[in-house]
mmCIF file of C-alpha atoms in Angstrom:
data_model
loop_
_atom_site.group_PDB
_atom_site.id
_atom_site.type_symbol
_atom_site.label_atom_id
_atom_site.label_comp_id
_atom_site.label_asym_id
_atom_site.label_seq_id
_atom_site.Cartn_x
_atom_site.Cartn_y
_atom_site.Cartn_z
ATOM 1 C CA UNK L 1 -60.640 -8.216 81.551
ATOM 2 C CA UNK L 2 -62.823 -9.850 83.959
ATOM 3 C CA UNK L 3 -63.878 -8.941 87.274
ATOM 4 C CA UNK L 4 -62.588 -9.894 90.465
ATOM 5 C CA UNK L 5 -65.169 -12.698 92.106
ATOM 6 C CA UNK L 6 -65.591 -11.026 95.230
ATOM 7 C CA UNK L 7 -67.349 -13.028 98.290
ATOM 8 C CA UNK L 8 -68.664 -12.425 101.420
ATOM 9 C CA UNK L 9 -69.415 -14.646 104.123
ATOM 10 C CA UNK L 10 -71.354 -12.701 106.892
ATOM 11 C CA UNK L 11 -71.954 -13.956 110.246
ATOM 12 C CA UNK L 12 -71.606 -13.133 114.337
ATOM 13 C CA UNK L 13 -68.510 -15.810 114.781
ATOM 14 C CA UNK L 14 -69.908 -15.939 118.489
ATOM 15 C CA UNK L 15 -67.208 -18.036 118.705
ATOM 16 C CA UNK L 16 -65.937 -19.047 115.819
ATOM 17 C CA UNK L 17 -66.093 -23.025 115.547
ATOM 18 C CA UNK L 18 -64.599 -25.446 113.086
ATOM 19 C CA UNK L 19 -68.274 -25.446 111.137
ATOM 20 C CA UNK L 20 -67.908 -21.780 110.121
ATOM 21 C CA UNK L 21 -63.568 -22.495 109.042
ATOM 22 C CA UNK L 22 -64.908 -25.269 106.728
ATOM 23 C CA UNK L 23 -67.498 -22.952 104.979
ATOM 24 C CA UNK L 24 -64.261 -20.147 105.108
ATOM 25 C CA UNK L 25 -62.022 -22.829 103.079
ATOM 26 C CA UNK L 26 -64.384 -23.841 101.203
ATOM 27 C CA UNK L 27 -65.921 -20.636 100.153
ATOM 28 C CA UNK L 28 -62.840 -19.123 99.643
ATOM 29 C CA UNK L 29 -62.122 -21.628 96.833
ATOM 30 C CA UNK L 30 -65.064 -20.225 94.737
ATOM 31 C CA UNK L 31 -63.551 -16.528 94.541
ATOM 32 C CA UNK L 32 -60.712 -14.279 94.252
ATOM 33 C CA UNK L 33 -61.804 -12.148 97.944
ATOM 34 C CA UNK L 34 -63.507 -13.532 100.415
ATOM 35 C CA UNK L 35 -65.034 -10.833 103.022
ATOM 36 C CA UNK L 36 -65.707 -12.265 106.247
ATOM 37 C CA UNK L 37 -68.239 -10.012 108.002
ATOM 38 C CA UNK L 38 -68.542 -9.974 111.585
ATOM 39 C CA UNK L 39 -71.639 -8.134 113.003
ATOM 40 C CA UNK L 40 -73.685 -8.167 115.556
ATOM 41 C CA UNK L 41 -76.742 -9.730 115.837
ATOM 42 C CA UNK L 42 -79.518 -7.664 117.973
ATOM 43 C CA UNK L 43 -81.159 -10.465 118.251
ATOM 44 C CA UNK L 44 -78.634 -12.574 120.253
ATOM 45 C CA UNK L 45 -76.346 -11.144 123.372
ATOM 46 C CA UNK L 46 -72.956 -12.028 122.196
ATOM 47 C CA UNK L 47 -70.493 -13.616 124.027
ATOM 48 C CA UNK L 48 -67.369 -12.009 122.923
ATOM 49 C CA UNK L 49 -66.973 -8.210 122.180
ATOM 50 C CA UNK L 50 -67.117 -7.190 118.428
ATOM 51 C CA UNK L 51 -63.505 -6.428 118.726
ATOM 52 C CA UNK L 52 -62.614 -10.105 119.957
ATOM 53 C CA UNK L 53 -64.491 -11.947 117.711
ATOM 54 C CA UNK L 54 -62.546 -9.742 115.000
ATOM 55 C CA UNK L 55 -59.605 -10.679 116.412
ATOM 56 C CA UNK L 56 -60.730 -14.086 116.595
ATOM 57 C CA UNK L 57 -61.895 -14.522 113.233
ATOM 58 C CA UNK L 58 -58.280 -12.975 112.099
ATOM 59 C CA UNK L 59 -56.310 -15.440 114.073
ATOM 60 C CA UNK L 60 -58.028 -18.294 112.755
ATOM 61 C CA UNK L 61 -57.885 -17.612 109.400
ATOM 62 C CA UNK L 62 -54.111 -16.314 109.462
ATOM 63 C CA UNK L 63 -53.310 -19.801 108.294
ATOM 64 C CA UNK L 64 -56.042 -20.153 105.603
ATOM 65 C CA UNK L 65 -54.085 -19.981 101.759
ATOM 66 C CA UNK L 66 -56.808 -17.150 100.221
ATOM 67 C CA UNK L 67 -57.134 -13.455 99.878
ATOM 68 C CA UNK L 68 -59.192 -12.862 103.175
ATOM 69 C CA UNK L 69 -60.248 -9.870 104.982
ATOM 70 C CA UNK L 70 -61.926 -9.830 107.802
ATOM 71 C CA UNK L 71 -64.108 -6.377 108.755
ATOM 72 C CA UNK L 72 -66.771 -5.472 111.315
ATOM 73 C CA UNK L 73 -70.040 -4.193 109.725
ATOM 74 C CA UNK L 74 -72.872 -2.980 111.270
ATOM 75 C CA UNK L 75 -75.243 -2.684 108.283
ATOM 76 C CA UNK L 76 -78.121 -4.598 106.070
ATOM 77 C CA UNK L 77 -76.265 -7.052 104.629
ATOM 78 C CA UNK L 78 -76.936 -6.103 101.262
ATOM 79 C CA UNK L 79 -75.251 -2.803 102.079
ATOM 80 C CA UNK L 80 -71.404 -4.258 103.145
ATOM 81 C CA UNK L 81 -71.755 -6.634 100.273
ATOM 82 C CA UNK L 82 -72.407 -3.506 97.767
ATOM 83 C CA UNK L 83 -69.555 -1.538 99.814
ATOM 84 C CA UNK L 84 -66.645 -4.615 98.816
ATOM 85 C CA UNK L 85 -67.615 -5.053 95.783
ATOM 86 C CA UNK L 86 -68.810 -8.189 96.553
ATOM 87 C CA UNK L 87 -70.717 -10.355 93.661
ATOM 88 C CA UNK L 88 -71.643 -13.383 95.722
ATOM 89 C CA UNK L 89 -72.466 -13.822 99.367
ATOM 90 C CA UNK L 90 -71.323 -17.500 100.977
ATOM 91 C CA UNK L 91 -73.499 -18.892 103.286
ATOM 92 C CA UNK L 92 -73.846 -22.245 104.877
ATOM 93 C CA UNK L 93 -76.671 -24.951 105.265
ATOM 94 C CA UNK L 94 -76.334 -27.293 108.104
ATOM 95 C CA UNK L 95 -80.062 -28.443 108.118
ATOM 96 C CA UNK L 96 -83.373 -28.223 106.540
ATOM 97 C CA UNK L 97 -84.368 -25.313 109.038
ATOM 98 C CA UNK L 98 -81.338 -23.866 108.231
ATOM 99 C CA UNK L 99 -82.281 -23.805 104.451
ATOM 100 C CA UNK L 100 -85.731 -22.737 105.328
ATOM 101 C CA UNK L 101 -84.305 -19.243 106.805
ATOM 102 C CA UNK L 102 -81.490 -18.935 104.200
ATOM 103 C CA UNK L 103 -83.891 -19.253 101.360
ATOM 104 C CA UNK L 104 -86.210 -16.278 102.831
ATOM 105 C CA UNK L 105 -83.242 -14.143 103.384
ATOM 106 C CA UNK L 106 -81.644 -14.739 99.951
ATOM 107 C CA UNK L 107 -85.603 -13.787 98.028
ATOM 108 C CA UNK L 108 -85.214 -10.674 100.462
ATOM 109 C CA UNK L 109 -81.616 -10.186 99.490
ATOM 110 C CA UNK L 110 -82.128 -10.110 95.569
ATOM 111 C CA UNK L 111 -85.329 -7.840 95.972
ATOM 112 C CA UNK L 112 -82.999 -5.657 97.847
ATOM 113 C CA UNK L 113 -79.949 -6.346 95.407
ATOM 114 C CA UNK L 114 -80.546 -8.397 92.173
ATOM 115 C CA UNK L 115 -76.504 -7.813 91.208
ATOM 116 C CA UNK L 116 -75.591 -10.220 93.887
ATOM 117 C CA UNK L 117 -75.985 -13.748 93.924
ATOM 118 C CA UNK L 118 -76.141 -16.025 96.538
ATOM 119 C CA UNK L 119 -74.346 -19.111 97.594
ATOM 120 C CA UNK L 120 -75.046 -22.211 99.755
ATOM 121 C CA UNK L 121 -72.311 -24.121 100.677
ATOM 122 C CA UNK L 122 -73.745 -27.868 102.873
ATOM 123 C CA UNK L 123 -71.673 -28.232 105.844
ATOM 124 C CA UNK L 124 -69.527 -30.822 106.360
ATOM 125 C CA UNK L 125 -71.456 -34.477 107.595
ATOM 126 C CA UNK L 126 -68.989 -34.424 110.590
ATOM 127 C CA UNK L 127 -69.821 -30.724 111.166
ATOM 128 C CA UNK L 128 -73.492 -30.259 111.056
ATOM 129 C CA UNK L 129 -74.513 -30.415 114.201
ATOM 130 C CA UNK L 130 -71.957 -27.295 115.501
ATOM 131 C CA UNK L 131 -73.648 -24.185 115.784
ATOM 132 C CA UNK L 132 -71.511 -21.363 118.540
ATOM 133 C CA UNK L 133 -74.797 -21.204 120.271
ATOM 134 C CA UNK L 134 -74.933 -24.854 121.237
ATOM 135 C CA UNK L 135 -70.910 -24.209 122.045
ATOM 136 C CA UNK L 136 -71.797 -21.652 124.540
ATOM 137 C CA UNK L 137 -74.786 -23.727 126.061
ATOM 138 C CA UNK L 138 -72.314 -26.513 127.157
ATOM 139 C CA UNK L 139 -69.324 -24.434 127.734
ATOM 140 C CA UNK L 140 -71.782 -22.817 130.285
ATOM 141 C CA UNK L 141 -72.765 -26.139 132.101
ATOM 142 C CA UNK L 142 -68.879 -27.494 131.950
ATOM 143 C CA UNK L 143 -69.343 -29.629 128.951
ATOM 144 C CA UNK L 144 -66.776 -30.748 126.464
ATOM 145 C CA UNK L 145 -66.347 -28.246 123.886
ATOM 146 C CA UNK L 146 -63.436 -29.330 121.673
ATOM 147 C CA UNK L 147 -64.653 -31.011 119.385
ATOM 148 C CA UNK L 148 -66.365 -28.002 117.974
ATOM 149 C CA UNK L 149 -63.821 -25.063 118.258
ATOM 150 C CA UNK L 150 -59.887 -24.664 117.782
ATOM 151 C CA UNK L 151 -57.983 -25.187 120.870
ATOM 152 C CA UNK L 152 -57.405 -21.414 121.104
ATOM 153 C CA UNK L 153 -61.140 -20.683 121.007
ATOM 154 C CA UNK L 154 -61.828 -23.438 123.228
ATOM 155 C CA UNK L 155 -59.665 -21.682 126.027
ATOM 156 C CA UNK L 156 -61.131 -18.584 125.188
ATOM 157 C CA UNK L 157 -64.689 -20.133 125.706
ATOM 158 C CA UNK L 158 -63.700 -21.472 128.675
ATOM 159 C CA UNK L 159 -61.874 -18.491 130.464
ATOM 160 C CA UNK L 160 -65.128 -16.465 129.482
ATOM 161 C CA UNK L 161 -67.208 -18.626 130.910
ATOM 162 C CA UNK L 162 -65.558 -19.059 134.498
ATOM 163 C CA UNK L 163 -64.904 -14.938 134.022
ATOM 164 C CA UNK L 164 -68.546 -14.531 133.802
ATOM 165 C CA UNK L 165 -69.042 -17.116 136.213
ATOM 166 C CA UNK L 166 -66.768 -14.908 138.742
ATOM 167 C CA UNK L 167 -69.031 -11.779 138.354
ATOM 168 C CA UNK L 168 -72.398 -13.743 138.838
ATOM 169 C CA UNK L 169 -70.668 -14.683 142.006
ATOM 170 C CA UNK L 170 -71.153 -18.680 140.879
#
């Protein structure tokens, strides 16, 4: 009997924008489980809590036909793949620079753990540009951001934005 293909697609989802759901469809297609990872990057000051983006992430995938969970980790990477089972992690490439980053952490990855492969998946042409920092940048200065996100998440960006807004006293 064969094993389960088990992905995992890792990421902050700080929002969640229609570049990261095309990687999710298209991902899931590859496996039988697809582990969406939501962490948090110490790198970056999130937007959203780690319990909205969860939330977040859940509601935009509820319509998505795959096996999909979608689970907080707070751990190397390497770590919540081993602790799903996971064979393959799913990442995607919108750019060269992109590619130069993802290739680094995938040689660190398979020193760390040769028993999991990973995966690059190009973005969409249409999609490329989108990344949720660049959402939040014009979100922030009243730009247009609906081309990028679902309507839900757009709202969500917004109200955040004016909420934050509120408390800077702006």
């Amino acid at each position: 009997m064969s094993r389960q293909r088990v992905g995992v697609y890792p990421g902050t989802f700080d929002p969640i924008t229609l570049g990261h759901m095309d990687i999710i469809r298209r991902g899931a297609k590859l496996v039988d489980k697809l582990v969406i990872g939501v962490t948090t990057n110490i790198s970056k000051s999130p937007m959203f809590s780690d319990d909205e983006r969860l939330e977040m992430v859940r509601r935009e995938c509820a319509d998505v036909d795959a096996q999909i969970v979608v689970t907080g980790f707070n751990s190397l990477l390497m770590d919540f793949a081993e602790s799903q089972g996971a064979n393959v992690i799913i990442r995607g490439l919108r750019a060269v620079a992109d590619f130069e980053y993802e290739y680094q952490m995938a040689g660190m990855n398979q020193q760390i753990n040769s028993r999991v492969e990973t995966v690059f998946l190009m973005a969409d042409v249409s999609l490329q540009p989108i990344a949720s920092r660049l959402v939040k940048e014009i979100a922030l200065y009243g730009g247009p951001i609906h081309k990028f996100v679902s309507p839900r998440v757009g709202e969500e960006v917004v109200a955040r934005v004016a909420e934050v807004g509120r408390k800077d006293g702006k």
